[in-house]
Amino acid sequence: MVFQPTTEPPVFHAALRDQFETFLDEHRTALHDSLNGLTEEQARRSLVMSKTTLLGLVKHATFVEKVWFDEAITCRSRTEIGIPDTPDESFDLHDGDTIASVQRAYQQACEASRRATAKMTLDDVVRGNRRGPLPLRWVYLHTLRELAQHCGHADILREQILGGTTRRG
């Protein structure tokens, strides 16, 4: 997985909202792509004491999208949305979870997130989060922070899984 952050001058001068969305999408893509080229066994491999696996990490990212861009915006409950009650549970893998199904669910969640915020401004307040009302700007920053952290986790896990057989250029 080679993460290439945006360094194009147009992004430097873009509106803040466009910059946020560019950076979010870069991290979404990197996390999604962390599963590319792996076997199902590799994607499920547990290398740390927590529940974190590469497949579980992308599944958790789907949960994150739905918490911040569905629950927080629509005020629907996690039960209504069909997601676990806690972040820890969002890492749980089921027999039917495959690389393809988890990547597809993640892509769909990201697309739904984009649609949910399309007509909002960064100063619009979302009211469905357990922390209370928050501006969309904060949601973008928090989600970017979380995705960046998980991309780092994914990069390390992938490196461990591949056993150092690939090197970054």
mmCIF file of C-alpha atoms in Angstrom:
data_model
loop_
_atom_site.group_PDB
_atom_site.id
_atom_site.type_symbol
_atom_site.label_atom_id
_atom_site.label_comp_id
_atom_site.label_asym_id
_atom_site.label_seq_id
_atom_site.Cartn_x
_atom_site.Cartn_y
_atom_site.Cartn_z
ATOM 1 C CA MET A 1 0.000 0.000 0.000
ATOM 2 C CA VAL A 2 1.605 3.219 -1.097
ATOM 3 C CA PHE A 3 -0.162 6.308 0.167
ATOM 4 C CA GLN A 4 0.355 9.327 -2.047
ATOM 5 C CA PRO A 5 -1.012 12.489 -0.426
ATOM 6 C CA THR A 6 -2.195 15.312 -2.615
ATOM 7 C CA THR A 7 0.561 17.739 -3.432
ATOM 8 C CA GLU A 8 -1.073 19.390 -6.407
ATOM 9 C CA PRO A 9 -1.168 23.203 -6.293
ATOM 10 C CA PRO A 10 -4.907 23.381 -7.103
ATOM 11 C CA VAL A 11 -5.635 21.701 -3.761
ATOM 12 C CA PHE A 12 -3.455 24.262 -1.958
ATOM 13 C CA HIS A 13 -5.709 27.037 -3.173
ATOM 14 C CA ALA A 14 -9.040 25.224 -3.086
ATOM 15 C CA ALA A 15 -11.824 26.127 -0.704
ATOM 16 C CA LEU A 16 -11.443 24.613 2.753
ATOM 17 C CA ARG A 17 -14.386 22.269 2.192
ATOM 18 C CA ASP A 18 -12.772 20.961 -1.009
ATOM 19 C CA GLN A 19 -9.488 20.442 0.827
ATOM 20 C CA PHE A 20 -11.228 18.471 3.592
ATOM 21 C CA GLU A 21 -13.031 16.292 1.074
ATOM 22 C CA THR A 22 -9.861 15.687 -0.949
ATOM 23 C CA PHE A 23 -7.953 14.593 2.144
ATOM 24 C CA LEU A 24 -10.853 12.453 3.404
ATOM 25 C CA ASP A 25 -11.149 10.728 0.044
ATOM 26 C CA GLU A 26 -7.397 10.088 -0.108
ATOM 27 C CA HIS A 27 -7.517 8.368 3.267
ATOM 28 C CA ARG A 28 -10.710 6.499 2.412
ATOM 29 C CA THR A 29 -9.055 5.168 -0.738
ATOM 30 C CA ALA A 30 -5.852 4.207 1.074
ATOM 31 C CA LEU A 31 -7.764 2.267 3.712
ATOM 32 C CA HIS A 32 -9.968 0.564 1.110
ATOM 33 C CA ASP A 33 -6.933 -0.352 -0.980
ATOM 34 C CA SER A 34 -5.038 -1.794 1.993
ATOM 35 C CA LEU A 35 -6.894 -5.047 1.296
ATOM 36 C CA ASN A 36 -5.982 -5.199 -2.387
ATOM 37 C CA GLY A 37 -3.897 -8.209 -3.404
ATOM 38 C CA LEU A 38 -4.323 -10.056 -0.118
ATOM 39 C CA THR A 39 -5.859 -13.472 0.402
ATOM 40 C CA GLU A 40 -8.891 -13.829 2.633
ATOM 41 C CA GLU A 41 -6.673 -15.482 5.245
ATOM 42 C CA GLN A 42 -4.170 -12.623 5.146
ATOM 43 C CA ALA A 43 -6.922 -10.019 5.492
ATOM 44 C CA ARG A 44 -8.247 -11.823 8.586
ATOM 45 C CA ARG A 45 -4.864 -12.481 10.147
ATOM 46 C CA SER A 46 -4.585 -11.302 13.742
ATOM 47 C CA LEU A 47 -1.171 -9.800 14.484
ATOM 48 C CA VAL A 48 -1.909 -7.708 17.574
ATOM 49 C CA MET A 49 -3.587 -8.322 20.929
ATOM 50 C CA SER A 50 -6.694 -6.304 20.032
ATOM 51 C CA LYS A 51 -9.396 -7.338 17.554
ATOM 52 C CA THR A 52 -7.625 -5.339 14.848
ATOM 53 C CA THR A 53 -7.124 -7.130 11.536
ATOM 54 C CA LEU A 54 -6.907 -5.491 8.126
ATOM 55 C CA LEU A 55 -10.372 -6.737 7.212
ATOM 56 C CA GLY A 56 -11.732 -5.646 10.596
ATOM 57 C CA LEU A 57 -10.096 -2.252 10.223
ATOM 58 C CA VAL A 58 -11.911 -1.540 6.954
ATOM 59 C CA LYS A 59 -15.126 -2.897 8.472
ATOM 60 C CA HIS A 60 -14.609 -0.519 11.407
ATOM 61 C CA ALA A 61 -14.096 2.373 8.967
ATOM 62 C CA THR A 62 -17.553 1.598 7.552
ATOM 63 C CA PHE A 63 -18.907 1.940 11.082
ATOM 64 C CA VAL A 64 -17.075 5.267 11.458
ATOM 65 C CA GLU A 65 -18.638 6.615 8.262
ATOM 66 C CA LYS A 66 -22.108 5.585 9.406
ATOM 67 C CA VAL A 67 -21.680 7.028 12.893
ATOM 68 C CA TRP A 68 -20.447 10.399 11.692
ATOM 69 C CA PHE A 69 -22.357 10.842 8.448
ATOM 70 C CA ASP A 70 -25.580 8.961 9.153
ATOM 71 C CA GLU A 71 -26.237 8.821 12.892
ATOM 72 C CA ALA A 72 -24.857 12.314 13.534
ATOM 73 C CA ILE A 73 -26.704 13.885 10.602
ATOM 74 C CA THR A 74 -29.992 11.955 10.460
ATOM 75 C CA CYS A 75 -30.302 11.340 14.220
ATOM 76 C CA ARG A 76 -31.227 7.714 13.496
ATOM 77 C CA SER A 77 -30.173 5.176 16.100
ATOM 78 C CA ARG A 78 -27.382 2.695 15.484
ATOM 79 C CA THR A 79 -29.994 -0.057 15.565
ATOM 80 C CA GLU A 80 -31.969 1.672 12.806
ATOM 81 C CA ILE A 81 -28.808 2.109 10.753
ATOM 82 C CA GLY A 82 -27.816 -1.525 11.320
ATOM 83 C CA ILE A 83 -24.445 -0.944 12.949
ATOM 84 C CA PRO A 84 -22.997 -2.179 16.241
ATOM 85 C CA ASP A 85 -23.543 -0.199 19.401
ATOM 86 C CA THR A 86 -19.845 0.194 20.179
ATOM 87 C CA PRO A 87 -16.687 0.814 18.152
ATOM 88 C CA ASP A 88 -15.107 -2.350 19.597
ATOM 89 C CA GLU A 89 -17.912 -4.492 18.158
ATOM 90 C CA SER A 90 -17.398 -2.935 14.726
ATOM 91 C CA PHE A 91 -14.140 -4.904 14.364
ATOM 92 C CA ASP A 92 -15.953 -8.244 14.761
ATOM 93 C CA LEU A 93 -15.703 -10.401 11.653
ATOM 94 C CA HIS A 94 -18.465 -12.781 10.596
ATOM 95 C CA ASP A 95 -18.248 -15.813 8.329
ATOM 96 C CA GLY A 96 -19.786 -13.907 5.419
ATOM 97 C CA ASP A 97 -17.306 -11.037 5.614
ATOM 98 C CA THR A 98 -14.948 -11.167 2.651
ATOM 99 C CA ILE A 99 -12.526 -8.670 1.174
ATOM 100 C CA ALA A 100 -15.012 -7.930 -1.604
ATOM 101 C CA SER A 101 -18.032 -7.570 0.690
ATOM 102 C CA VAL A 102 -16.221 -5.375 3.227
ATOM 103 C CA GLN A 103 -14.712 -3.156 0.507
ATOM 104 C CA ARG A 104 -18.126 -2.834 -1.170
ATOM 105 C CA ALA A 105 -19.819 -1.903 2.123
ATOM 106 C CA TYR A 106 -17.097 0.648 2.794
ATOM 107 C CA GLN A 107 -17.429 2.216 -0.664
ATOM 108 C CA GLN A 108 -21.195 2.411 -0.229
ATOM 109 C CA ALA A 109 -20.831 4.031 3.187
ATOM 110 C CA CYS A 110 -18.386 6.612 1.801
ATOM 111 C CA GLU A 111 -20.733 7.418 -1.083
ATOM 112 C CA ALA A 112 -23.620 7.807 1.382
ATOM 113 C CA SER A 113 -21.444 10.122 3.498
ATOM 114 C CA ARG A 114 -20.745 12.339 0.494
ATOM 115 C CA ARG A 115 -24.460 12.478 -0.366
ATOM 116 C CA ALA A 116 -25.435 13.244 3.240
ATOM 117 C CA THR A 117 -23.138 16.268 3.400
ATOM 118 C CA ALA A 118 -23.495 17.521 -0.180
ATOM 119 C CA LYS A 119 -25.853 20.372 0.671
ATOM 120 C CA MET A 120 -24.356 21.184 4.054
ATOM 121 C CA THR A 121 -21.824 23.868 4.929
ATOM 122 C CA LEU A 122 -18.890 23.392 7.272
ATOM 123 C CA ASP A 123 -20.701 25.523 9.838
ATOM 124 C CA ASP A 124 -23.933 23.487 9.766
ATOM 125 C CA VAL A 125 -24.518 21.695 13.045
ATOM 126 C CA VAL A 126 -25.177 17.967 13.258
ATOM 127 C CA ARG A 127 -27.255 16.943 16.237
ATOM 128 C CA GLY A 128 -27.279 13.151 16.283
ATOM 129 C CA ASN A 129 -23.916 12.448 17.867
ATOM 130 C CA ARG A 130 -23.657 11.249 21.449
ATOM 131 C CA ARG A 131 -21.296 14.162 22.238
ATOM 132 C CA GLY A 132 -24.036 16.639 21.427
ATOM 133 C CA PRO A 133 -24.367 19.193 18.632
ATOM 134 C CA LEU A 134 -21.210 19.607 16.539
ATOM 135 C CA PRO A 135 -20.384 21.630 13.423
ATOM 136 C CA LEU A 136 -19.767 19.631 10.265
ATOM 137 C CA ARG A 137 -16.242 21.108 10.240
ATOM 138 C CA TRP A 138 -15.482 19.224 13.481
ATOM 139 C CA VAL A 139 -16.943 16.013 12.056
ATOM 140 C CA TYR A 140 -14.690 16.298 8.992
ATOM 141 C CA LEU A 141 -11.614 16.943 11.137
ATOM 142 C CA HIS A 142 -12.412 14.116 13.550
ATOM 143 C CA THR A 143 -13.066 11.663 10.726
ATOM 144 C CA LEU A 144 -9.871 12.702 8.951
ATOM 145 C CA ARG A 145 -7.913 12.203 12.181
ATOM 146 C CA GLU A 146 -9.421 8.753 12.703
ATOM 147 C CA LEU A 147 -8.888 7.648 9.107
ATOM 148 C CA ALA A 148 -5.287 8.870 9.151
ATOM 149 C CA GLN A 149 -4.639 6.850 12.289
ATOM 150 C CA HIS A 150 -6.232 3.748 10.790
ATOM 151 C CA CYS A 151 -4.292 4.147 7.538
ATOM 152 C CA GLY A 152 -1.134 4.003 9.622
ATOM 153 C CA HIS A 153 -2.393 0.875 11.357
ATOM 154 C CA ALA A 154 -3.252 -0.678 7.991
ATOM 155 C CA ASP A 155 0.149 0.146 6.558
ATOM 156 C CA ILE A 156 1.939 -1.564 9.452
ATOM 157 C CA LEU A 157 -0.363 -4.598 9.433
ATOM 158 C CA ARG A 158 0.018 -4.996 5.694
ATOM 159 C CA GLU A 159 3.791 -4.798 6.008
ATOM 160 C CA GLN A 160 3.703 -7.501 8.697
ATOM 161 C CA ILE A 161 1.411 -9.696 6.605
ATOM 162 C CA LEU A 162 3.569 -9.442 3.531
ATOM 163 C CA GLY A 163 6.611 -10.195 5.659
ATOM 164 C CA GLY A 164 8.706 -7.413 4.304
ATOM 165 C CA THR A 165 8.611 -8.925 0.814
ATOM 166 C CA THR A 166 7.698 -5.598 -0.744
ATOM 167 C CA ARG A 167 9.429 -2.283 -0.317
ATOM 168 C CA ARG A 168 8.203 1.207 -0.897
ATOM 169 C CA GLY A 169 9.773 2.962 -3.853
#
